[in-house]
Amino acid sequence: MEFSSLKLKERYDSDEDDILCCFHIPLLSVATRYDRAVGYFSSEVLAVAAEGLEKFINSGARMRLIIGDPLSDSEYEAVMEGTLNPVKVRSSELASILLEPKERNLKLLAYLVANEQLEIKFAFTHQGMFHKKIGIFYRDNETVVFSGSANETIRGLSKYNSEEIKVFFSWDQDSFNKYAQDEVDSFNLLWSNKKKRTKVIELNSDIYQKIKSTINLESLYKDIFNENKKSGLNKFINEPFFRYSFPKSKQKLAQVDIDAKLPRKPLKVKGRPFELFPHQIQAIRNWKNSNYKGLFKLATGAGKTFTSISAMVELYEERRKLDLSTFAIISVPYVELANQWVNELAPFNISPIKCYESTNSWLSKLDKKILRFRSGGTAFVCIVVVNKTMSDNVFKSRINKISSDKLLFIGDECHHLGSQGYFESLPQAEFRIGLSATPFRNDEDEIEGSPFPDIVKVNLMSFFKGIISEYSLSDAIRDGILAPYRYDLVPVYLNDDEHELYEDYSVKIQRLILKSKSSSLNSDEQQALTKWCGFRSRLLATCQGKLPALLAYLEKNNQMSLMHSLIYVGEGKVSGEEIPYISKVTNSLHDFGCKVAKFTSQETASERKYIMENFKNQGIESLVAMKVLDEGIDVPVCKSAFILASTRNPRQYVQRRGRVLRKSEGKMEALIVDFVVLPMPGSRSSASQSLRRAELERINDFKLTALNAQQVEARIIELGIY
């Protein structure tokens, strides 16, 4: 049958026509070659057009397909300069799908490629997607060309979208030469990679060879078309894929999950080729070998987030090959950290449901997604939730509907999850990842020789099943992942009143600890111990000498820029004062001439976002913070940190150090200034010695990886802190 006998129209509009059945299928049934360039391609279309393709296949017809792939500015430049070839990744992705096809549509694609009837190239473009729609059917001396808005997807070729194509016929030479010949020439130029603004690259030959050598064509052919007959797909030859015998408002289009975004590893992230470091690859390998459970104890800035997202993508891909679905939950302590996760997930083609802030903003979305997941309408769901919401009954009641063998749980800064309230709310997921630079140490480490059991450690170990990967801060600095730093000590001595209070608190604390060694403390005694430890901690954090010491340091080093610096202060108020200590420090720095802003949980999320943007853009020089910036929040522009308050808890000072060691453009090294609290000179009481030991422990930890370790050691001796 000739093209000219098919009674084709010059224009097809999806509002009036079923483009797939009225145009594509008839032409595919008789064409000897089909050239197509599209921005999107879906194998579902080939499955629907099974009858047409059978004749297309049997006649030995060939198809050439160009698929668009969007690139960022930097990616585009790298591809055009030949320093980046993303087709290798795309080839591998395509091969992994075609070598184990489970759906009929994928089997059709696999057959066409293996039988050398389908040749695919990728068109890499500057920003946006490759959006040129060209289609050319050939038979003998006849050619039919179409162009327009319709993509090669069910959405594009059905009435789901409002789409339109215009058709030109070679037997109408005037119209064809005027409008269509340019399209034919354009496709051939694209295929030959002769377009100036588009880079067209063919699949690796070894991928084609691998597909050809792996697939049994005869067996696959029978499998495809026997299934068609059994499933009654022939009815689609004369009917649209979607029936429209009822009003559009009642059309049920859930047969295809058109809007699903499936996870994949990116080619580039933040302008650089995406590649995991050896320690990240090893962490994922260890996780898999540990039955997909474990804690990643990776230094701040060593890539905990990307490691766990990559693990999630690999788990999804492995399960998808087995036709299994995956439901991922990422739980974090703060909204700022949740927003950061959402941004980090984007390059992996993952758009999570944001289960935080107002319940009204996410609850209905979650319910719909869970319904689709349970009904098989989508193979992957990702949720980012804050710990408080995660432990709420409303959220838990929804998650309990998901089978545990489909659940992946990622707990960022997971040391928070060990507390009894959160621990009891953790979903019993089959797959688990815990992330923390220091997972077990808790605030009770303020109590030297604490009688309290480490419930956090016990809980985390029982849930995540132990630490499976460690990568220290010194490892990260050695490997060039984090910036090196210099460490400076500023001594701050307790005054007479403060020293007396410190001694008093310490005696009371020590009495209770000694008693606990012979008999357990009752509830009142436990509360008293916690209270005295809190008083002592706040005393050290807000002692009167710290602020003058900071201002004196800044005055002495007046050539030093405070731009992109963090100033960590203690909670509470100075004894006898009403103003919070953080406000006192902030006001004093303002008076000193510094552009600073508070960054605490007291500011709203929108206020914190505004402050952070101004900080990054240098509208604000310094941030004065207590704890909000301790964990996870990525601020790589930070170049210096002034630590006016540190507990005995290593987690706190490890996190604070990590905030300024992340690499950024122009940062050669960082500076950390530690305001060390010491007892009155000459005091040798057990409490004074204990204070020196606690401060020395932190100093030695900082000194270990500092560029100026020898100078720090000399300073320790000079101050008598040993």
XYZ file of C-alpha atoms in Angstrom, residues 35-427:
393
model
C 13.202 9.176 11.074
C 12.179 10.957 14.257
C 13.667 13.764 16.361
C 11.889 14.503 19.632
C 12.404 16.112 22.980
C 10.724 13.235 24.794
C 10.334 9.597 23.901
C 8.244 6.930 25.614
C 8.286 3.235 24.764
C 4.606 3.032 25.762
C 3.759 4.475 22.337
C 5.454 1.551 20.595
C 3.518 -0.920 22.721
C 0.204 0.658 21.771
C 1.155 0.593 18.079
C 1.992 -3.135 18.190
C 0.226 -4.110 14.935
C 1.894 -1.374 13.000
C 5.271 -2.285 14.376
C 4.857 -5.959 13.578
C 4.576 -5.125 9.903
C 7.324 -2.533 10.311
C 9.573 -5.228 11.803
C 8.655 -7.974 9.334
C 9.341 -5.753 6.338
C 12.823 -5.021 7.638
C 12.050 -1.320 8.026
C 14.502 0.830 9.928
C 14.061 3.652 12.386
C 16.451 6.442 13.321
C 15.645 8.244 16.532
C 17.182 11.401 18.004
C 16.281 12.030 21.639
C 16.843 15.404 23.285
C 18.745 15.734 26.549
C 18.998 19.110 28.387
C 22.301 20.418 29.689
C 23.248 23.233 32.045
C 25.482 26.042 30.784
C 28.675 24.444 32.075
C 27.704 20.963 30.866
C 26.911 22.312 27.395
C 30.275 24.054 27.157
C 32.075 20.894 28.271
C 30.237 18.764 25.693
C 30.879 21.229 22.872
C 34.570 21.398 23.821
C 34.815 17.626 23.949
C 35.745 17.425 27.639
C 32.461 15.737 28.599
C 30.640 12.885 26.861
C 27.387 12.224 28.735
C 26.235 9.698 26.144
C 28.261 7.031 27.950
C 26.013 7.374 30.971
C 22.873 7.510 28.824
C 24.007 4.434 26.874
C 24.495 2.490 30.079
C 21.093 3.556 31.368
C 19.397 2.492 28.147
C 21.250 -0.832 28.034
C 20.327 -1.676 31.618
C 16.646 -1.191 30.693
C 16.715 -3.077 27.398
C 18.707 -6.078 28.605
C 16.093 -7.040 31.181
C 12.776 -5.862 29.705
C 9.753 -6.879 31.731
C 7.113 -4.768 30.003
C 5.985 -5.279 26.423
C 6.956 -1.775 25.385
C 10.535 -2.271 26.554
C 10.634 -5.643 24.799
C 9.670 -3.926 21.547
C 12.504 -1.463 21.907
C 14.928 -4.220 22.807
C 13.877 -6.218 19.728
C 14.258 -3.255 17.362
C 17.740 -2.449 18.686
C 18.928 -6.063 18.762
C 17.626 -6.637 15.216
C 19.475 -3.522 14.040
C 16.236 -1.821 13.051
C 16.437 0.991 15.582
C 19.394 3.339 15.857
C 19.380 5.942 18.609
C 21.354 9.125 19.087
C 21.164 11.754 21.825
C 20.982 15.484 21.092
C 22.597 17.549 23.842
C 21.474 21.145 23.938
C 22.175 24.406 25.702
C 19.828 24.737 28.686
C 16.237 23.588 28.262
C 15.471 20.486 26.272
C 15.935 19.648 22.611
C 12.490 20.719 21.464
C 12.549 20.306 17.704
C 9.821 17.866 16.572
C 10.553 16.308 13.182
C 9.131 13.054 11.824
C 9.758 11.563 8.394
C 8.204 8.396 6.930
C 9.749 6.854 3.786
C 8.391 4.277 1.345
C 9.789 3.782 -2.159
C 9.620 7.222 -3.772
C 7.109 8.637 -1.309
C 7.877 10.711 1.753
C 5.599 12.036 4.473
C 6.950 14.723 6.793
C 5.289 16.039 9.907
C 6.318 18.631 12.451
C 4.629 20.251 15.395
C 4.123 20.075 19.115
C 3.434 16.358 19.660
C 6.115 14.372 21.499
C 6.615 10.654 21.042
C 4.777 9.924 24.292
C 1.292 8.777 25.171
C 0.654 12.243 26.591
C 1.787 13.784 23.317
C 0.072 11.422 20.877
C -3.244 11.034 22.662
C -5.842 13.616 23.594
C -4.284 13.999 27.025
C -2.469 17.100 25.800
C -3.683 19.645 23.306
C -1.230 18.841 20.517
C -1.041 19.612 16.825
C 0.993 18.389 13.857
C 1.173 19.573 10.273
C 1.774 17.027 7.501
C 3.468 17.447 4.125
C 3.468 14.976 1.240
C 6.141 14.498 -1.394
C 3.478 14.092 -4.093
C 2.409 17.676 -3.366
C 5.709 19.096 -4.548
C 4.970 22.791 -4.145
C 3.989 22.487 -0.486
C 6.677 19.887 0.223
C 9.517 21.923 -1.288
C 8.323 25.073 0.446
C 7.912 23.658 3.977
C 9.048 20.037 4.306
C 12.347 19.737 2.491
C 13.987 21.959 5.102
C 12.800 19.531 7.786
C 14.328 16.577 5.958
C 17.597 18.468 5.520
C 17.490 19.559 9.172
C 17.120 15.996 10.406
C 19.999 14.788 8.241
C 22.202 17.605 9.528
C 21.265 16.687 13.080
C 21.971 13.013 12.479
C 25.369 13.905 11.030
C 26.100 16.232 13.989
C 26.457 19.247 11.702
C 24.245 21.648 13.645
C 26.073 24.515 15.358
C 24.130 24.703 18.622
C 23.334 21.017 19.158
C 25.735 18.164 19.841
C 24.399 14.846 18.538
C 26.247 11.732 19.733
C 25.565 8.111 18.890
C 25.356 5.330 21.444
C 28.517 3.421 22.206
C 28.975 0.538 19.764
C 29.737 -1.855 22.605
C 26.262 -1.142 24.014
C 24.640 -2.201 20.734
C 26.859 -5.273 20.613
C 26.005 -6.180 24.178
C 22.278 -5.948 23.456
C 22.618 -7.981 20.230
C 24.652 -10.747 21.851
C 22.405 -10.985 24.904
C 18.926 -11.023 23.356
C 17.410 -14.097 21.678
C 15.504 -12.484 18.820
C 13.283 -15.451 17.973
C 12.217 -16.001 21.556
C 11.656 -12.286 22.156
C 9.576 -11.935 18.954
C 7.232 -14.720 20.015
C 7.041 -13.311 23.498
C 6.064 -9.846 22.251
C 3.416 -10.666 19.720
C 1.897 -13.669 21.473
C 1.375 -11.370 24.447
C -0.281 -8.848 22.164
C -2.821 -11.387 20.987
C -3.471 -12.696 24.474
C -4.004 -9.236 25.901
C -6.207 -8.119 23.033
C -3.997 -5.235 22.011
C -5.265 -5.537 18.440
C -8.342 -3.573 19.474
C -6.156 -0.481 19.621
C -5.609 -0.556 15.903
C -9.079 0.820 15.312
C -9.595 2.540 18.661
C -7.795 5.276 20.567
C -5.545 4.265 23.441
C -7.850 6.253 25.727
C -11.593 5.994 25.152
C -13.466 9.295 24.920
C -17.102 8.191 24.987
C -17.638 10.186 28.184
C -17.053 13.831 29.166
C -13.445 14.995 29.554
C -14.046 15.873 33.187
C -14.541 12.156 33.865
C -11.708 10.781 31.760
C -9.568 8.331 33.704
C -5.999 8.695 32.580
C -4.248 6.915 35.428
C -3.220 4.099 33.089
C 0.149 5.780 32.561
C 2.152 7.499 35.282
C 3.072 10.417 33.047
C 4.286 12.792 35.753
C 6.479 10.286 37.579
C 10.092 11.349 38.028
C 12.346 8.343 38.397
C 15.679 8.555 40.237
C 18.937 8.578 38.348
C 22.477 9.710 39.046
C 23.304 13.064 37.439
C 26.023 13.825 34.935
C 26.959 16.982 36.783
C 26.229 18.634 40.106
C 26.901 22.318 40.745
C 28.793 22.629 37.466
C 31.144 19.699 38.055
C 31.041 16.128 36.753
C 29.280 13.969 39.320
C 31.545 11.301 40.703
C 31.606 9.664 44.114
C 34.813 9.605 46.123
C 36.319 6.209 47.043
C 35.119 6.483 50.654
C 31.551 7.119 49.441
C 31.625 4.145 47.072
C 32.965 1.959 49.875
C 30.259 3.166 52.262
C 27.530 2.126 49.805
C 29.231 -1.224 49.219
C 29.432 -1.838 52.977
C 25.757 -0.929 53.334
C 24.710 -3.467 50.726
C 26.902 -6.121 52.317
C 25.281 -5.367 55.691
C 21.769 -6.225 54.495
C 21.075 -2.587 53.630
C 21.335 -1.349 57.213
C 23.969 0.741 58.937
C 25.365 4.051 60.153
C 27.580 6.227 57.967
C 29.974 7.968 60.343
C 31.335 10.477 57.848
C 32.977 13.763 58.742
C 31.028 16.963 58.239
C 31.573 18.002 54.629
C 32.627 14.522 53.497
C 29.498 13.983 51.434
C 27.039 12.152 53.699
C 24.059 13.493 51.745
C 25.249 12.505 48.266
C 26.418 9.132 49.572
C 22.979 8.279 50.919
C 21.127 9.654 47.862
C 23.363 7.578 45.593
C 22.655 4.545 47.764
C 18.932 5.285 47.421
C 19.177 5.487 43.623
C 21.135 2.230 43.427
C 18.612 0.488 45.669
C 15.750 1.777 43.503
C 17.463 0.575 40.313
C 18.181 -2.875 41.732
C 14.629 -3.293 42.950
C 13.127 -1.919 39.740
C 14.848 -4.670 37.753
C 12.907 -7.124 39.904
C 9.702 -5.143 39.356
C 9.730 -4.010 43.002
C 8.806 -0.529 44.222
C 10.621 1.681 46.747
C 9.228 4.189 49.265
C 11.945 6.435 50.745
C 11.647 8.545 53.905
C 14.348 11.085 54.788
C 14.029 12.483 58.306
C 15.992 15.550 59.474
C 15.973 17.684 62.632
C 15.397 21.159 61.149
C 13.395 22.840 58.378
C 16.541 24.485 56.953
C 18.152 21.081 56.638
C 14.984 19.694 55.038
C 15.058 22.440 52.393
C 18.709 21.684 51.771
C 17.894 18.015 51.175
C 15.187 18.973 48.673
C 17.774 20.982 46.719
C 20.338 18.163 46.861
C 17.792 15.632 45.585
C 16.936 17.694 42.495
C 20.007 16.725 40.409
C 19.052 13.075 40.968
C 15.675 13.723 39.299
C 13.890 13.323 42.640
C 11.101 15.702 43.678
C 10.174 14.697 47.231
C 6.987 15.461 49.126
C 7.933 18.096 51.698
C 6.298 16.909 54.928
C 7.037 19.871 57.148
C 5.664 23.275 58.023
C 1.864 23.426 57.565
C 0.131 20.035 57.498
C -2.330 21.412 54.945
C 0.518 21.923 52.494
C 1.508 18.252 52.304
C -1.076 15.886 53.802
C -3.335 15.530 50.746
C -0.289 15.143 48.472
C 1.025 12.386 50.705
C -2.325 10.593 50.781
C -2.584 10.657 46.977
C 0.981 9.477 46.522
C 0.523 6.618 48.982
C -2.670 5.571 47.188
C -0.904 5.510 43.830
C 2.091 3.698 45.295
C -0.023 0.974 46.863
C -2.063 0.531 43.676
C 1.087 0.128 41.580
C 0.657 3.468 39.816
C 4.181 4.596 40.706
C 7.345 2.656 41.501
C 9.081 5.304 43.598
C 8.104 7.822 46.245
C 10.415 10.057 48.282
C 9.462 12.073 51.362
C 11.514 14.625 53.282
C 10.177 15.087 56.800
C 11.371 16.802 59.976
C 11.732 14.619 63.057
C 8.904 16.331 64.905
C 6.455 15.548 62.090
C 7.879 12.052 61.652
C 6.928 11.254 65.256
C 3.422 12.714 64.906
C 0.472 10.300 64.809
C -0.953 11.890 61.638
C 2.222 11.129 59.705
C 2.771 7.720 61.292
C -0.758 6.587 60.452
C -0.020 7.220 56.761
C 3.390 5.553 56.707
C 2.010 2.490 58.477
C 0.069 1.787 55.274
C 3.330 1.058 53.438
C 4.714 -2.451 53.666
C 8.015 -2.451 55.575
C 9.767 -4.484 52.875
C 9.339 -1.514 50.504
C 10.553 1.160 52.930
C 13.924 2.903 52.925
C 14.553 5.156 55.940
C 17.390 7.715 55.969
C 17.980 9.518 59.249
C 20.182 12.595 58.876
C 21.954 13.795 62.025
C 20.606 10.537 63.391
C 21.886 11.095 66.933
C 18.624 13.001 67.485
C 16.666 9.845 66.688
C 18.109 7.909 69.605
C 16.048 9.783 72.178
C 13.171 7.673 73.389
C 10.398 9.803 71.889
C 11.807 9.710 68.354
C 13.160 6.183 68.599
C 9.730 4.753 69.294
C 8.378 6.517 66.183
C 10.949 5.192 63.719
C 9.355 3.216 60.864
